[in-house]
Coordinates of C-alpha atoms in Angstrom, one line a residue:
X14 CA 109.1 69.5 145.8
X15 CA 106.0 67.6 146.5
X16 CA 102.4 68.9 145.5
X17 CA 99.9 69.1 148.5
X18 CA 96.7 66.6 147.9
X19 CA 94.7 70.0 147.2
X20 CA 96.8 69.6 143.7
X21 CA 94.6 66.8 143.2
X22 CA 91.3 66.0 141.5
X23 CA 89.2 62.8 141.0
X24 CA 88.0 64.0 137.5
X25 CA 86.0 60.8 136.5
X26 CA 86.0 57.6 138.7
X27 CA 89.7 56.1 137.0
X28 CA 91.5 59.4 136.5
X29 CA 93.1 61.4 139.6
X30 CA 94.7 64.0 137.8
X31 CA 96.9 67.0 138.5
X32 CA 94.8 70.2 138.4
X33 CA 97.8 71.7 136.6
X34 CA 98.1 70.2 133.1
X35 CA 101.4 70.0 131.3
X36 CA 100.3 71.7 127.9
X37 CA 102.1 70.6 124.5
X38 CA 101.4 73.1 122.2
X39 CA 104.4 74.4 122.9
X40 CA 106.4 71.6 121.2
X41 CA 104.9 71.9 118.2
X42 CA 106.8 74.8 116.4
X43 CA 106.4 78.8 117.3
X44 CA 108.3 78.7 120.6
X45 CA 112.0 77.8 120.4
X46 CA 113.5 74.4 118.7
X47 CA 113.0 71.5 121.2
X48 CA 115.3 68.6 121.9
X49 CA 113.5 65.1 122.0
X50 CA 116.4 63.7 124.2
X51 CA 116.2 66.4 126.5
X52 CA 112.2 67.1 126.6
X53 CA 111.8 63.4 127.3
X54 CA 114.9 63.9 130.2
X55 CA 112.0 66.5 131.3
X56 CA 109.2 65.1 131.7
X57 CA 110.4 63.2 134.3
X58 CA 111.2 66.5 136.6
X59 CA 107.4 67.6 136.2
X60 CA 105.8 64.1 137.1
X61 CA 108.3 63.5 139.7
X62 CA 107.2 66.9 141.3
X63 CA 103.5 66.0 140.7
X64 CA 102.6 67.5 137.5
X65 CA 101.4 63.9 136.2
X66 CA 98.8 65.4 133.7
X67 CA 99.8 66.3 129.8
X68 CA 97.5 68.1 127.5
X69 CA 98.4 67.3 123.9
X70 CA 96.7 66.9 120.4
X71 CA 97.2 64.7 117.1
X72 CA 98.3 68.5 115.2
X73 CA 101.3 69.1 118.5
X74 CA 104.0 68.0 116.4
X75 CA 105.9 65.1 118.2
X76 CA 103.7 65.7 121.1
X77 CA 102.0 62.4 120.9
X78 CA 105.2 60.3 119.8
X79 CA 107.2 61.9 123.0
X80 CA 104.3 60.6 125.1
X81 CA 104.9 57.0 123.6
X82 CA 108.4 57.2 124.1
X83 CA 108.7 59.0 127.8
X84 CA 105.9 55.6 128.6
X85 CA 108.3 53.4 127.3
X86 CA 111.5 55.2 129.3
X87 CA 109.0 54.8 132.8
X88 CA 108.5 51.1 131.7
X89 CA 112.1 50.6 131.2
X90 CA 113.6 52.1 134.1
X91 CA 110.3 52.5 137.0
X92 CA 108.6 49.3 135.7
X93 CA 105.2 49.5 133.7
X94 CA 103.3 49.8 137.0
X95 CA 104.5 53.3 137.2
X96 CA 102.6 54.1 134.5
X97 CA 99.4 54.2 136.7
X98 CA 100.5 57.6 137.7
X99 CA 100.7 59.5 134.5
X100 CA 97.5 60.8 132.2
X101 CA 97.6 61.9 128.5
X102 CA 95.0 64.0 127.4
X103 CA 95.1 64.1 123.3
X104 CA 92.7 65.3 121.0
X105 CA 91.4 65.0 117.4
X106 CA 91.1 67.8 114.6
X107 CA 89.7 66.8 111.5
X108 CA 89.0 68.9 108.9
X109 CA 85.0 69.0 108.4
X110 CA 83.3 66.3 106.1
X111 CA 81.4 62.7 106.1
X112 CA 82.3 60.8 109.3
X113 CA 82.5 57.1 108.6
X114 CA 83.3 55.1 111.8
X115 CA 86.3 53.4 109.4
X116 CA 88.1 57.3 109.2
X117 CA 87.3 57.7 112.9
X118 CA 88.8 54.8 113.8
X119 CA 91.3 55.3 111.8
X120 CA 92.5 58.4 113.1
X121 CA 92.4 57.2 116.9
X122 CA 94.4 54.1 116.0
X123 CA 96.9 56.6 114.9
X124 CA 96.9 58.2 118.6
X125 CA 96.9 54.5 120.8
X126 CA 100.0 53.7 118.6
X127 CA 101.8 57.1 118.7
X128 CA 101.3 57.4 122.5
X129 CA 101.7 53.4 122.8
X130 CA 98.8 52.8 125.0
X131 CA 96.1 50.5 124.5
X132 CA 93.2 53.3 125.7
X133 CA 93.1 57.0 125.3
X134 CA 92.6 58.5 128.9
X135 CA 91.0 61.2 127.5
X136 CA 89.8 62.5 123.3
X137 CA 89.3 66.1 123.7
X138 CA 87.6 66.8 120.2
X139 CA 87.7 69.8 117.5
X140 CA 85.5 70.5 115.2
X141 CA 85.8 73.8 112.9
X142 CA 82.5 74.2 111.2
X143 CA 79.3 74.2 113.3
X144 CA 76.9 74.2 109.9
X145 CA 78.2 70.7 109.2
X146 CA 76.5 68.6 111.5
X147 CA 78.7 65.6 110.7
X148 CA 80.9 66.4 114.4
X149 CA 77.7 63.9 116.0
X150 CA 78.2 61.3 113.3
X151 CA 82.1 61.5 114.6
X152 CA 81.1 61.7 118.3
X153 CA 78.9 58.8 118.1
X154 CA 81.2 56.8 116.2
X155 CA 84.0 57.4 119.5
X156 CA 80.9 56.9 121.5
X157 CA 81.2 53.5 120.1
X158 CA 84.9 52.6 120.3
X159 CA 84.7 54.0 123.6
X160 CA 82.6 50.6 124.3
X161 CA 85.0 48.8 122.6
X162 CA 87.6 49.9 125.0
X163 CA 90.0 52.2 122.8
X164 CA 88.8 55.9 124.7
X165 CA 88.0 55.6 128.2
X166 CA 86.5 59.1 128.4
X167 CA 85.2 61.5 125.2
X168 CA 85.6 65.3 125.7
X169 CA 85.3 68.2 123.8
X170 CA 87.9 72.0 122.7
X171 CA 86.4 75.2 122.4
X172 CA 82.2 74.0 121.7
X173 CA 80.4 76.4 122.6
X174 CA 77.5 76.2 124.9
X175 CA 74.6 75.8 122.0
X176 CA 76.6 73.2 120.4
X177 CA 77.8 71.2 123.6
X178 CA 73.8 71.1 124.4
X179 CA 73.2 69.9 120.8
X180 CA 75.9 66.7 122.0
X181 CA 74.1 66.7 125.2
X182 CA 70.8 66.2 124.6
X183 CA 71.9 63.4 121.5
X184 CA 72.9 61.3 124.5
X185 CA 76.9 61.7 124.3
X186 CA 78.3 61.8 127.7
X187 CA 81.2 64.6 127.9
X188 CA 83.5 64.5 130.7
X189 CA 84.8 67.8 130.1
X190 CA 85.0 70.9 126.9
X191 CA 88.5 72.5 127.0
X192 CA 88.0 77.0 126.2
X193 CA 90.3 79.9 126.7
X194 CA 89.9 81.4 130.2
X195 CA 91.5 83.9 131.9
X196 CA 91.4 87.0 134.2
X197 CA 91.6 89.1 130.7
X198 CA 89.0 86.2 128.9
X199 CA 86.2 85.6 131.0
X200 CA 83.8 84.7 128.5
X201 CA 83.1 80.9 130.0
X202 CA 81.1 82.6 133.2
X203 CA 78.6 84.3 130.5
X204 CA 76.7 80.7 129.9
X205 CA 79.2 78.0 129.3
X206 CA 80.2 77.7 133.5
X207 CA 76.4 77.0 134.3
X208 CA 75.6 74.8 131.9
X209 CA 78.6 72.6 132.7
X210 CA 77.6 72.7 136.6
X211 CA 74.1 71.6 135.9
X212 CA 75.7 68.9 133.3
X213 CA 78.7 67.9 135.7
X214 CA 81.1 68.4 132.9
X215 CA 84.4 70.3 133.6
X216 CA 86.3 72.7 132.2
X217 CA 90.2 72.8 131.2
X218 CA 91.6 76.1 130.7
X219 CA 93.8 77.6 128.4
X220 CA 95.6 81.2 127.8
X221 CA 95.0 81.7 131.6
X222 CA 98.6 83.2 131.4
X223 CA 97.9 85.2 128.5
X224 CA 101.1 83.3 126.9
X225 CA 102.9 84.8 129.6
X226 CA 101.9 88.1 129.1
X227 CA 100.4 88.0 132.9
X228 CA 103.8 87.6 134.4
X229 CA 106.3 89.9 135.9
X230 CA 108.1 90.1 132.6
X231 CA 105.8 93.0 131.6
X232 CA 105.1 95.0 134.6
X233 CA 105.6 98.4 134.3
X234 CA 106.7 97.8 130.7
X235 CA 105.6 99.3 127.6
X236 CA 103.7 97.9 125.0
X237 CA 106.0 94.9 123.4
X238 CA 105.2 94.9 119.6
X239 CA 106.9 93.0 116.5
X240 CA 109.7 90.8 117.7
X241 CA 108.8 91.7 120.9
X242 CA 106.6 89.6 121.1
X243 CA 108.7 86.2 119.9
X244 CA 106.6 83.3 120.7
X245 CA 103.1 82.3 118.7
X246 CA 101.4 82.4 122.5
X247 CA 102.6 86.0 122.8
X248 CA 101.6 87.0 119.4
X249 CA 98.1 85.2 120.3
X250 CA 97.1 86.4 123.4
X251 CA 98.4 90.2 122.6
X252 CA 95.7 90.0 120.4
X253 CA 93.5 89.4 122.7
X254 CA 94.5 91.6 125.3
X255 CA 94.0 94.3 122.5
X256 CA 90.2 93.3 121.8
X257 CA 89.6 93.5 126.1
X258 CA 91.0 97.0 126.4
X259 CA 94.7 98.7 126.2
X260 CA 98.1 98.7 127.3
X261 CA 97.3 100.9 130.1
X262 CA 94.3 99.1 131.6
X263 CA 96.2 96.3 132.0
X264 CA 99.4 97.5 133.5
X265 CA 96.3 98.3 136.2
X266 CA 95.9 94.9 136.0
X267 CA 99.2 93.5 136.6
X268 CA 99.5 95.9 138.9
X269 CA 96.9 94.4 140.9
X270 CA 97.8 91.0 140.6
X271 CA 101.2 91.9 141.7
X272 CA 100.0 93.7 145.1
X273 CA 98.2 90.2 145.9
X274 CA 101.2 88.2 144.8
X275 CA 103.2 90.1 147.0
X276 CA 100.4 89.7 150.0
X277 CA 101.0 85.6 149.3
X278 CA 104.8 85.6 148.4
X279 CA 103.9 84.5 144.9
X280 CA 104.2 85.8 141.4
X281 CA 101.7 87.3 139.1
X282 CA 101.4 84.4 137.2
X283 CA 100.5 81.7 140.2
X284 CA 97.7 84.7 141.0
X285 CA 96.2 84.2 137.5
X286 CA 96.0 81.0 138.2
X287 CA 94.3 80.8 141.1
X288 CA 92.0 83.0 140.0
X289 CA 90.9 80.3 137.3
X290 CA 91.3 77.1 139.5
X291 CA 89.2 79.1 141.9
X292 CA 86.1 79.6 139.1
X293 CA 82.8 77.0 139.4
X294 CA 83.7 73.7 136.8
X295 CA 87.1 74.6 136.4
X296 CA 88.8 70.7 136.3
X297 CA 92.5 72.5 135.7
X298 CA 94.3 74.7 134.0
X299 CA 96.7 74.0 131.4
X300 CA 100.4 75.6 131.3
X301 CA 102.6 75.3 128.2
X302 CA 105.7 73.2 128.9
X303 CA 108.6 74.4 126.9
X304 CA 110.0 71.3 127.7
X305 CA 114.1 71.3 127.7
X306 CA 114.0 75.3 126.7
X307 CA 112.3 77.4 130.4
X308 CA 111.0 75.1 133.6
X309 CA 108.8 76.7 135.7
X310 CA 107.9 73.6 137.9
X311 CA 108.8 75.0 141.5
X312 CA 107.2 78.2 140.8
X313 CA 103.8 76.2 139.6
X314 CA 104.0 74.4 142.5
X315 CA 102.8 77.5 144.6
X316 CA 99.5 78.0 142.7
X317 CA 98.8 75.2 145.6
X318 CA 100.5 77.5 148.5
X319 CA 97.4 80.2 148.9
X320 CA 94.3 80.9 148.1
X321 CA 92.3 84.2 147.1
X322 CA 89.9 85.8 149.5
X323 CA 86.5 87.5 148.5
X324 CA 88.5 91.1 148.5
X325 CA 91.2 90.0 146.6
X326 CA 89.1 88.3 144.1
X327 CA 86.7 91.3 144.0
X328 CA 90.0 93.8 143.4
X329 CA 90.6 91.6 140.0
X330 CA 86.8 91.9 139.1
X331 CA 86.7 95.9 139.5
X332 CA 89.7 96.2 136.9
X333 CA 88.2 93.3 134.6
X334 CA 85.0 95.1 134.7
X335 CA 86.5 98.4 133.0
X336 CA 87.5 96.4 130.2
X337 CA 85.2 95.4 126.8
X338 CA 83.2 92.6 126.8
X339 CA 84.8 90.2 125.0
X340 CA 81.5 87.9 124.5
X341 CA 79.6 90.6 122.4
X342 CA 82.9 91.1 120.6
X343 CA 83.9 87.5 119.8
X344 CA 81.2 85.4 121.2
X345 CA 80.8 82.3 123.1
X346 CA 83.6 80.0 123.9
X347 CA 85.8 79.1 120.8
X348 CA 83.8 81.5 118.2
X349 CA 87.0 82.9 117.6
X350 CA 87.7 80.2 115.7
X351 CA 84.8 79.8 113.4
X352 CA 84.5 83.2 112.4

């Protein structure tokens, strides 16, 4: 399996990436024991079918060490040209406090020598506590070693919209803010989606599968509680489906999706997809790789196979609009994190 070109996007003017990102979080702990022989054996599969584009952090577990050794496997057995076709998206999450450009550095020395690369692609950064304003003191201290040569592009995970203007307007140039988006959280189209058009700064999704509660799995189902619900994404994003309505409203969801899926010969979860990939400054969306544990690369490949039309996309819409607003209940992009 070969992805089309429409797979593609030219995100900044050195990265073509896959608008399907590999996410990592799932090696980390919470959903199933991972083999580091076999994950790396996997990695292969998804950039030999396309998926060339890993989303990862410094707090993933072995996520950035497996990146640093599946690089040195491609050197080793492709040749380091090879490398050219892979991108690594980390991130950095430290806990509040003075910002010196010696702990920043630091810190992203730790990354280039965990993922064995000389430049970061891409530092997504986190910062937990909005009333300390030391997160520009950090952004301008990458700013810096960004010049030097060690980032090649600085982004952002779960800002929200006030806060990425704050960066904005201090002169930081953000490629992109990575926020929870979905057909259940549609938060991002409340502000954040216009004021990353009118900034040219993309988005990368995540939960746009709910965990995998927007699958097939759980169609006509009831309510999965407890052990149930057995990986820390389910656990997650049943939570969340709680706060935007009920069990019932979305079976009518799932329903839904599956009547399209069926129209396109594609699952419920490709739909949800789509339905994200298709939203104004959406870069890509990110799906958790349980690497050596559950593939779902030739089914992924179809997000690519179809597209929604204006009635299809309107059917989702008339069952999302039944549900609570999950921006006066939570807030802006990544609130849920700060409350």
């Amino acid at each position: 399996m070969l992805l089309p070109p429409q797979s593609r996007l030219q995100f900044t003017p050195d990265l073509n990436i896959c608008r399907i990102l590999n996410g990592m979080w799932q090696v980390s702990g919470g959903h199933g024991r991972i083999n580091p022989k076999t994950a790396i054996d996997t990695m292969f599969q998804y950039v030999d079918a396309g998926f060339t584009t890993w989303d990862l952090a410094d707090h993933y577990g072995p996520a950035e060490d497996f990146i640093g050794e599946f690089r040195r496997q491609v050197i080793k057995t492709r040749g380091e040209q090879a490398l050219a076709q892979i991108q690594a998206f980390t991130k950095w999450v430290p806990r509040p406090g003075k910002m010196t450009k010696k702990l920043v550095e630091e810190n992203i020395n730790i990354s280039l020598k965990r993922m064995d690369v000389g430049s970061l692609d891409l530092m997504q950064f986190h910062w937990w506590e909005y009333r300390d304003t030391n997160y520009l003191d950090a952004l301008k201290y990458m700013a810096e070693l960004q010049t030097e040569g060690k980032i090649k592009h600085l982004a952002l995970t779960n800002f929200d919209t006030e806060h990425l203007k704050i960066i904005v307007d201090a002169g930081i140039k953000i490629v992109s803010n990575q926020v929870q988006f979905s057909v259940v959280d549609r938060r991002p189209l409340v502000n954040m989606v216009r004021f990353c058009q009118d900034h040219d700064i993309k988005l990368f999704t995540y939960g746009s599968l709910c965990g995998g509660l927007l699958s097939e799995k759980y169609l006509g189902k009831s309510e999965p509680r407890g052990s149930e619900l057995a990986t820390v994404s389910l656990r997650k994003y049943k939570n969340m489906v709680d706060a935007w309505g009920n069990w019932q409203l979305f079976q009518e969801l799932l329903s839904t999706l599956k009547q399209i899926a069926q129209a396109h010969n594609v699952s419920i979860s490709n739909v949800a997809t789509r339905y994200i990939l298709d939203q104004p400054s959406v870069g890509g969306v990110i799906i958790g790789a349980r690497l050596g544990i559950s593939e779902h690369i030739e089914e992924n490949g179809k997000i690519f196979s179809f597209t929604l039309d204006t009635q299809e996309s309107d059917r989702i819409n008339s069952i999302c609009s039944q549900s609570r607003d999950l921006y006066q209940l939570i807030g802006d992009c990544g609130d849920e994190y700060r409350r």
